[in-house]
Amino acid sequence: MAKIQLYSMATPNGQKVSIALEEMELEYEPHTINIFKNDQFTPEFIAINPNSKIPAIVDPNGPEKSGKFLSQDPRLKWETIQWVFFQMGGIGPMFGQFGHFFKYAKDKCQHPYPVERYTNEAKRLLGVLEKRLEGREFLIDGGYSIADIAIFPWVGCLDTGYGGREKVGLDNFPNVMAWKTRCLERPKTAKGMTVCKIS
């Protein structure tokens, strides 16, 4: 049986897929796409993903269903999907913009507005997570799910990737930080965080 082919880099978007593959115990072969060297714009990668974004997977065996990390209970299933969309529509874009202006474009954009705007939005979104995690181990009552896998790498990136721990006040969100630690304590999740890492 041919393995799933993963084309990625250990960014929050890339990590959520490698974590899922590790946790679901699906066989895969990783290929690092170094976005800092514009690997995502090569004809070879564009043939896989015309949008030139990582991660991308090719499954030679077609749809692969593990049946893990998404409850079959209709209420929990759709609650999980709602939180995945929260990542896609809020956490990913807003934390990414924070990182862009706070770290990568700080020498290109001297105006304080973008950093202030995305700092405030990151804090607001962290507040939503903080409230959700009150009295919960994970985002969904059914346990660790694809919602946790999609979101927690972004929280870690605010700190280790963007150096924004103090700027966004991560320590003011104890539920979020404890949840991030619980996620990282899972051995397969920790391993998934290192796949396609650029040193």
PDB file of C-alpha atoms in Angstrom, residues 12 15 95 126 151-165 170 176-177 179-180 184 193:
ATOM      1  CA  PRO A  12       0.985  26.065  12.650  1.00  0.00           C
ATOM      2  CA  GLN A  15       1.695  21.108  12.156  1.00  0.00           C
ATOM      3  CA  PHE A  95      -2.670  35.268  14.620  1.00  0.00           C
ATOM      4  CA  LEU A 126      -7.567  34.089  23.218  1.00  0.00           C
ATOM      5  CA  ILE A 151      -5.945  25.481  17.056  1.00  0.00           C
ATOM      6  CA  PHE A 152      -3.281  24.838  19.679  1.00  0.00           C
ATOM      7  CA  PRO A 153      -0.218  25.089  17.342  1.00  0.00           C
ATOM      8  CA  TRP A 154      -1.256  28.679  16.619  1.00  0.00           C
ATOM      9  CA  VAL A 155      -1.210  29.490  20.334  1.00  0.00           C
ATOM     10  CA  GLY A 156       2.293  28.055  20.580  1.00  0.00           C
ATOM     11  CA  CYS A 157       3.381  30.059  17.542  1.00  0.00           C
ATOM     12  CA  LEU A 158       2.360  33.321  19.205  1.00  0.00           C
ATOM     13  CA  ASP A 159       5.123  32.562  21.702  1.00  0.00           C
ATOM     14  CA  THR A 160       7.879  30.489  20.097  1.00  0.00           C
ATOM     15  CA  GLY A 161       7.290  31.444  16.464  1.00  0.00           C
ATOM     16  CA  TYR A 162       6.519  35.148  16.723  1.00  0.00           C
ATOM     17  CA  GLY A 163       8.072  36.018  20.094  1.00  0.00           C
ATOM     18  CA  GLY A 164       4.810  37.678  21.102  1.00  0.00           C
ATOM     19  CA  ARG A 165       4.193  36.085  24.507  1.00  0.00           C
ATOM     20  CA  LEU A 170      -0.321  34.824  27.009  1.00  0.00           C
ATOM     21  CA  VAL A 176      -5.384  28.326  27.316  1.00  0.00           C
ATOM     22  CA  MET A 177      -1.808  27.782  28.457  1.00  0.00           C
ATOM     23  CA  TRP A 179      -4.627  23.294  27.536  1.00  0.00           C
ATOM     24  CA  LYS A 180      -1.653  23.893  25.244  1.00  0.00           C
ATOM     25  CA  LEU A 184       1.881  18.874  23.884  1.00  0.00           C
ATOM     26  CA  MET A 193       4.986  19.246  15.820  1.00  0.00           C
TER      27      MET A 193
END
